[in-house]
mmCIF file of N, CA and C in Angstrom:
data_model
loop_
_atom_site.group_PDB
_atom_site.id
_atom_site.type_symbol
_atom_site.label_atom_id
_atom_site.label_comp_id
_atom_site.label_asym_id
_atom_site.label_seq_id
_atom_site.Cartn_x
_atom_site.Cartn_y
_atom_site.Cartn_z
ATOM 1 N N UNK A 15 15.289 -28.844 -4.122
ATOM 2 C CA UNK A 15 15.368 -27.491 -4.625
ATOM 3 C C UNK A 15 14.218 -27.191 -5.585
ATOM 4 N N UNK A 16 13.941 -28.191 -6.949
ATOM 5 C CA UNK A 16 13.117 -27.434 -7.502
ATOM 6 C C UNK A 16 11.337 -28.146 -7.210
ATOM 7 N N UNK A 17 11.039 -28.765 -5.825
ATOM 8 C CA UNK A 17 10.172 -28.581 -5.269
ATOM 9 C C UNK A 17 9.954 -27.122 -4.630
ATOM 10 N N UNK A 18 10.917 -26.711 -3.783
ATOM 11 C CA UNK A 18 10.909 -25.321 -3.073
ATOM 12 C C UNK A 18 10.483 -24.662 -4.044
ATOM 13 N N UNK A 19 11.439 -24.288 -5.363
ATOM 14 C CA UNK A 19 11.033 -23.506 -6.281
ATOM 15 C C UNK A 19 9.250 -23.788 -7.052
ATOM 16 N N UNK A 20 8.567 -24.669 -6.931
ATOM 17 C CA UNK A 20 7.522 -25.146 -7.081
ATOM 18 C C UNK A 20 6.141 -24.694 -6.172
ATOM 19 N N UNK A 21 6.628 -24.680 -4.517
ATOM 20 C CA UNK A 21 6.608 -23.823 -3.339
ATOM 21 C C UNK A 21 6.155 -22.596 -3.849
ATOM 22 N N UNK A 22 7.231 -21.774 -4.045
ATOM 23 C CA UNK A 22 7.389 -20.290 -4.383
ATOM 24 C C UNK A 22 6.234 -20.152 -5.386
ATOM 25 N N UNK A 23 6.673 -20.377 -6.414
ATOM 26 C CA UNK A 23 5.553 -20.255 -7.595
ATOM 27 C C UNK A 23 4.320 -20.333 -7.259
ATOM 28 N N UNK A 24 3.631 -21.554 -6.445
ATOM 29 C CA UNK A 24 2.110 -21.688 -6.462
ATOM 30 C C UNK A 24 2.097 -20.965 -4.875
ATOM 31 N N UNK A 25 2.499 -20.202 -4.856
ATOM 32 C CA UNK A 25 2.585 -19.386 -2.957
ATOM 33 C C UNK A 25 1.231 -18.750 -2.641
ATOM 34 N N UNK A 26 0.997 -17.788 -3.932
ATOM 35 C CA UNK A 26 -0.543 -16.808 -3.112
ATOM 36 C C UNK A 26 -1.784 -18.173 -3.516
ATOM 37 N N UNK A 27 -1.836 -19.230 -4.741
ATOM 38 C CA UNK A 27 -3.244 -19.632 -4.437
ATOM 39 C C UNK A 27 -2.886 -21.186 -3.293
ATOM 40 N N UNK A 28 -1.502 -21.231 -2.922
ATOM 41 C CA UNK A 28 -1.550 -21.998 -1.709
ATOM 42 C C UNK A 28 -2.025 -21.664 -0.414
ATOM 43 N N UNK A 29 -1.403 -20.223 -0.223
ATOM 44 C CA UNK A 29 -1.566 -19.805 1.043
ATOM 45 C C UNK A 29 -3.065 -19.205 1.040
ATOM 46 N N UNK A 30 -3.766 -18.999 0.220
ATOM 47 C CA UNK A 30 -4.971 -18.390 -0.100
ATOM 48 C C UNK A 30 -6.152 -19.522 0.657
ATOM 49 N N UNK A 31 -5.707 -20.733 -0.040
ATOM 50 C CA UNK A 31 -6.420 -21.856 -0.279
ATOM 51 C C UNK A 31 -6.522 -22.360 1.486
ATOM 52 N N UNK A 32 -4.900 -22.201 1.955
ATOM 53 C CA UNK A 32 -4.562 -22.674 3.681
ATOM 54 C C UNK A 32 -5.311 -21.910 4.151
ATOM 55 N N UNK A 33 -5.658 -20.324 3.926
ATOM 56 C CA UNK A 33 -5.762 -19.188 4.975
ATOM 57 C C UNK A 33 -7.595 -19.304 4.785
ATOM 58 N N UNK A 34 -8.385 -20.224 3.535
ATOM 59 C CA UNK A 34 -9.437 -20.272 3.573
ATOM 60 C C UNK A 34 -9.892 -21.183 4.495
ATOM 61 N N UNK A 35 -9.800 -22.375 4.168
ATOM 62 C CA UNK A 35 -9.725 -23.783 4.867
ATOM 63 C C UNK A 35 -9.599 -23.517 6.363
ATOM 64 N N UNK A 36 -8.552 -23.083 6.911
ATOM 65 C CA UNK A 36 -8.286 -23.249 8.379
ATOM 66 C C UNK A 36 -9.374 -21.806 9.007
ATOM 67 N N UNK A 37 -9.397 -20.602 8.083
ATOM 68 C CA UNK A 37 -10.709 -19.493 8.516
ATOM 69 C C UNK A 37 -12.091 -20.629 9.097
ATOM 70 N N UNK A 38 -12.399 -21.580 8.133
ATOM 71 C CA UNK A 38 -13.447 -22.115 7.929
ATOM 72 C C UNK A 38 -13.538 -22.989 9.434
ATOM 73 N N UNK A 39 -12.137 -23.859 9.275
ATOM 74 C CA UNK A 39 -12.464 -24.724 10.387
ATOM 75 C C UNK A 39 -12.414 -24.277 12.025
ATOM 76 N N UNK A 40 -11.628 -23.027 12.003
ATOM 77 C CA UNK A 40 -12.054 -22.434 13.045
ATOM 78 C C UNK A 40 -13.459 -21.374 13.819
ATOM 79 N N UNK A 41 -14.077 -21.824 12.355
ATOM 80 C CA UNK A 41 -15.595 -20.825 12.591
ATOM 81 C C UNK A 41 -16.591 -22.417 12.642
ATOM 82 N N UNK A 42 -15.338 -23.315 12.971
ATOM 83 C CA UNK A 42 -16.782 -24.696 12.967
ATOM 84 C C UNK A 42 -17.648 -24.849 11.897
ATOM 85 N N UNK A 43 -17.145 -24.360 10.457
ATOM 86 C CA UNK A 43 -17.640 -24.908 9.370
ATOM 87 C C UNK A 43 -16.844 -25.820 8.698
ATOM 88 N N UNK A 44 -17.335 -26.745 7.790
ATOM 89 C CA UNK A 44 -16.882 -27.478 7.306
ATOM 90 C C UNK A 44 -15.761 -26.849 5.643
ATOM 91 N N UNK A 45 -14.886 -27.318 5.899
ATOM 92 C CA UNK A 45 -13.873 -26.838 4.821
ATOM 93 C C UNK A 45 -14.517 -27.108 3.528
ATOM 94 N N UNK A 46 -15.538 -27.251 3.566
ATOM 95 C CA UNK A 46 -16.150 -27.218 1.803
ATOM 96 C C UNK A 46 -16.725 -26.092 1.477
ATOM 97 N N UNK A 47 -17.635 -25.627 2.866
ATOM 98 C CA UNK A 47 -18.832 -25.244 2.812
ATOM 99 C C UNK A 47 -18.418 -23.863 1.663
ATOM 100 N N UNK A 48 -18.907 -23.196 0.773
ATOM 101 C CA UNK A 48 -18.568 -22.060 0.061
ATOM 102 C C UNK A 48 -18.686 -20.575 0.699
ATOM 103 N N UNK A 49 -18.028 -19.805 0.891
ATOM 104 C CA UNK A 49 -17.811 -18.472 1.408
ATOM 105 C C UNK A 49 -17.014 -17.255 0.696
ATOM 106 N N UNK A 50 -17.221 -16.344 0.682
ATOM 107 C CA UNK A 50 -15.946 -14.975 -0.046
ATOM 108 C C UNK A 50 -15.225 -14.766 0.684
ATOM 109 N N UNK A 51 -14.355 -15.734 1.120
ATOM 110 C CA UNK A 51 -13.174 -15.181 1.947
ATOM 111 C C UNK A 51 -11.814 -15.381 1.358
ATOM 112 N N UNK A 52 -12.071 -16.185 0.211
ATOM 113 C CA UNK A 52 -10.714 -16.083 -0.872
ATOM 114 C C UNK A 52 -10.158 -14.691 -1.576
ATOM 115 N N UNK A 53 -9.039 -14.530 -1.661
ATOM 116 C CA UNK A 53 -8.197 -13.353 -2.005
ATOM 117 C C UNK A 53 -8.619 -12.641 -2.871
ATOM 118 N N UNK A 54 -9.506 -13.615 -4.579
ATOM 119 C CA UNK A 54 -9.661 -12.464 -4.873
ATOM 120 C C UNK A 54 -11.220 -11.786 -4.772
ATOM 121 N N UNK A 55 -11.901 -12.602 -3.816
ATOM 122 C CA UNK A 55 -13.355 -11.721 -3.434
ATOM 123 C C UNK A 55 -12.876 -10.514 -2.439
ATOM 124 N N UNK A 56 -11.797 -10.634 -1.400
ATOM 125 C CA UNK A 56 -11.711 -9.959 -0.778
ATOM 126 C C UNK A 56 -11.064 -8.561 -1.584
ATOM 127 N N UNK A 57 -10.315 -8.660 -3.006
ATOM 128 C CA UNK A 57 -9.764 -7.563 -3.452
ATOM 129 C C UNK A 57 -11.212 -7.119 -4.165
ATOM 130 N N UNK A 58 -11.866 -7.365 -4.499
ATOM 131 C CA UNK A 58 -13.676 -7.183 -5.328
ATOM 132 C C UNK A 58 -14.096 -6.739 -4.160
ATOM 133 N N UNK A 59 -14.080 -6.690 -3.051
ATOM 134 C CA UNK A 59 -14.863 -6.044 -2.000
ATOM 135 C C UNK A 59 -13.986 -4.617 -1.473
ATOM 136 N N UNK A 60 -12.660 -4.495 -2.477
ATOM 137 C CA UNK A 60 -11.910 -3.186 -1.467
ATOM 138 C C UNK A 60 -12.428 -2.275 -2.699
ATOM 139 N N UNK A 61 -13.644 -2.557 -3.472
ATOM 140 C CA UNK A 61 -13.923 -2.089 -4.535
ATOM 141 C C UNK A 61 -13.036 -2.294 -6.437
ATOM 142 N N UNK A 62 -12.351 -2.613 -6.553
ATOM 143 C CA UNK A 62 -11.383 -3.318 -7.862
ATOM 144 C C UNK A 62 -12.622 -4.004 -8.247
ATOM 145 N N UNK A 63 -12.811 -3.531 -10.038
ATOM 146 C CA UNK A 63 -12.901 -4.421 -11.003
ATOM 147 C C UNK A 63 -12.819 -6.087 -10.931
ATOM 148 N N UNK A 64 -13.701 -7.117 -11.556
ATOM 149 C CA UNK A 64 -13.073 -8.200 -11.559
ATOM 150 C C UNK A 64 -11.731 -8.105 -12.369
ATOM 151 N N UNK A 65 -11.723 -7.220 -13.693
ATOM 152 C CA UNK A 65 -10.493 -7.182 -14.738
ATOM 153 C C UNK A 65 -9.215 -7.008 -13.763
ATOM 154 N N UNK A 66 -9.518 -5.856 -12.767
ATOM 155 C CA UNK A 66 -8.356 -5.332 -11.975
ATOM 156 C C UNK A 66 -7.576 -5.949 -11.037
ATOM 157 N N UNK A 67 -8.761 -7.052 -10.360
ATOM 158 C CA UNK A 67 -8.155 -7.947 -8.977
ATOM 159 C C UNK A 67 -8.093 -8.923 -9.847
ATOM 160 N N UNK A 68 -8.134 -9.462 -10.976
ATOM 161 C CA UNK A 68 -7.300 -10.595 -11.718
ATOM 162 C C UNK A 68 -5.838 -9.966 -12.421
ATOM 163 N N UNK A 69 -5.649 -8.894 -12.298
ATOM 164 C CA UNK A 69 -4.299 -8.233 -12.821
ATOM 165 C C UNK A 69 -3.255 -7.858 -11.379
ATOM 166 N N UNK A 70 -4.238 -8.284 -10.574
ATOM 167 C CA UNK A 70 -3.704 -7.349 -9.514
ATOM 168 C C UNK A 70 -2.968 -9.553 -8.847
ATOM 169 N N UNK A 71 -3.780 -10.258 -8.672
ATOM 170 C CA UNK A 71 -3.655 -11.650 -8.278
ATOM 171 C C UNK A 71 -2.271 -11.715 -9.463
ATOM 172 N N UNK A 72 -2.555 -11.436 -10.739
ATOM 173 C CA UNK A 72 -0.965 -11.965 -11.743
ATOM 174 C C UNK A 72 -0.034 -10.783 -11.254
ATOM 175 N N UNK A 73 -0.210 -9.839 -11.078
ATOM 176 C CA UNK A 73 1.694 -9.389 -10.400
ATOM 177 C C UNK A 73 1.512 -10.131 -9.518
ATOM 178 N N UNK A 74 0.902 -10.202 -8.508
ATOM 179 C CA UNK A 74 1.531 -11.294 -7.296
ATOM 180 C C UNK A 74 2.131 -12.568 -7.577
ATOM 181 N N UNK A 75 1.346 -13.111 -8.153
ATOM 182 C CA UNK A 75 2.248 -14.752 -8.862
ATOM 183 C C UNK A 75 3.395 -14.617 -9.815
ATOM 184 N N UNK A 76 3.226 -13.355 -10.398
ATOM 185 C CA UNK A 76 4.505 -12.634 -11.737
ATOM 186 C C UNK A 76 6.004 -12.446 -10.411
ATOM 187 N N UNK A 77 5.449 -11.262 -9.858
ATOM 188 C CA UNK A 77 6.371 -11.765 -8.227
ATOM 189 C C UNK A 77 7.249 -12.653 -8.023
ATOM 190 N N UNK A 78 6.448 -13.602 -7.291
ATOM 191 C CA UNK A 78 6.922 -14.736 -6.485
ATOM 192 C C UNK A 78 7.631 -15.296 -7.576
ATOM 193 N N UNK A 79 7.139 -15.590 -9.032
ATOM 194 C CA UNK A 79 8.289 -16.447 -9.789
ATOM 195 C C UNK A 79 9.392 -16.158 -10.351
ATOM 196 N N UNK A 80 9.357 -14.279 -9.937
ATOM 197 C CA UNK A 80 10.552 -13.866 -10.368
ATOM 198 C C UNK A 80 11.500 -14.393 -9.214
ATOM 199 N N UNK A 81 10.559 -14.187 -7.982
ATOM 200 C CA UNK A 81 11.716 -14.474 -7.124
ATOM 201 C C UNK A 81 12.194 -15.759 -7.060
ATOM 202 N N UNK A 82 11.059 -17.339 -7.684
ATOM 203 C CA UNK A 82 11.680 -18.169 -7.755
ATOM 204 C C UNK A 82 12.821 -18.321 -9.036
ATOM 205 N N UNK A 83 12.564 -17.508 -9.716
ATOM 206 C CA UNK A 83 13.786 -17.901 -11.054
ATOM 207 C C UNK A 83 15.353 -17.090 -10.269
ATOM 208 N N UNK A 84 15.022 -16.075 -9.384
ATOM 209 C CA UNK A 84 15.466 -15.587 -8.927
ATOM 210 C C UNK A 84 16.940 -16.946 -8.161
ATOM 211 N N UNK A 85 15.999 -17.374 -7.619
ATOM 212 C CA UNK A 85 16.643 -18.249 -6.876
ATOM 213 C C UNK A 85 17.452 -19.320 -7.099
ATOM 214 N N UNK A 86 16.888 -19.723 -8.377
ATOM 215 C CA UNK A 86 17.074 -20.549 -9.625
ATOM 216 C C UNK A 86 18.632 -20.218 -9.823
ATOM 217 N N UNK A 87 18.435 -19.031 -10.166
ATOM 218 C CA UNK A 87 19.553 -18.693 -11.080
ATOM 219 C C UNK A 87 21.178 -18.336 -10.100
ATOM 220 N N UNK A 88 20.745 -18.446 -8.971
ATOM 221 C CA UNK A 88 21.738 -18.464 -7.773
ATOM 222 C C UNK A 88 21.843 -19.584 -7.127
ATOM 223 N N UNK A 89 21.497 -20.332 -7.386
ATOM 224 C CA UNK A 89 22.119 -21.754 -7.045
ATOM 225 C C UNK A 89 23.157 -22.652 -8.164
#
């Protein structure tokens, strides 16, 4: 359980991190190589502030841990 809940919490720079990595290895680059295809270059490119897409990345993680305390608190 409080692995899952551990899960939840680190969710957007996990899935961020998966959705970079596997972009990479399916373009036949090597998962190191450096690129802007992480979440928050892509919110800096829909035009947002760096201040804004780092406020905008903490509700998302503010989110998910509500929903993990969420979960927490129902078990």
């Amino acid at each position: 359980s409080s692995f899952f809940i551990a899960i939840i919490i680190l969710a957007i720079p996990l899935l961020d991190m998966a959705k970079v990595i596997f972009g990479r290895i399916l373009n036949r680059k090597s998962p190191f190589f450096p690129d802007r295809n992480h979440f928050h270059h892509q919110i800096l490119n829909l035009g947002f502030s760096e201040r804004n897409s780092v406020l905008i990345i903490y509700f998302f993680n503010v989110f998910s841990s509500l929903i993990a305390l969420r979960l927490v608190n129902n078990s």
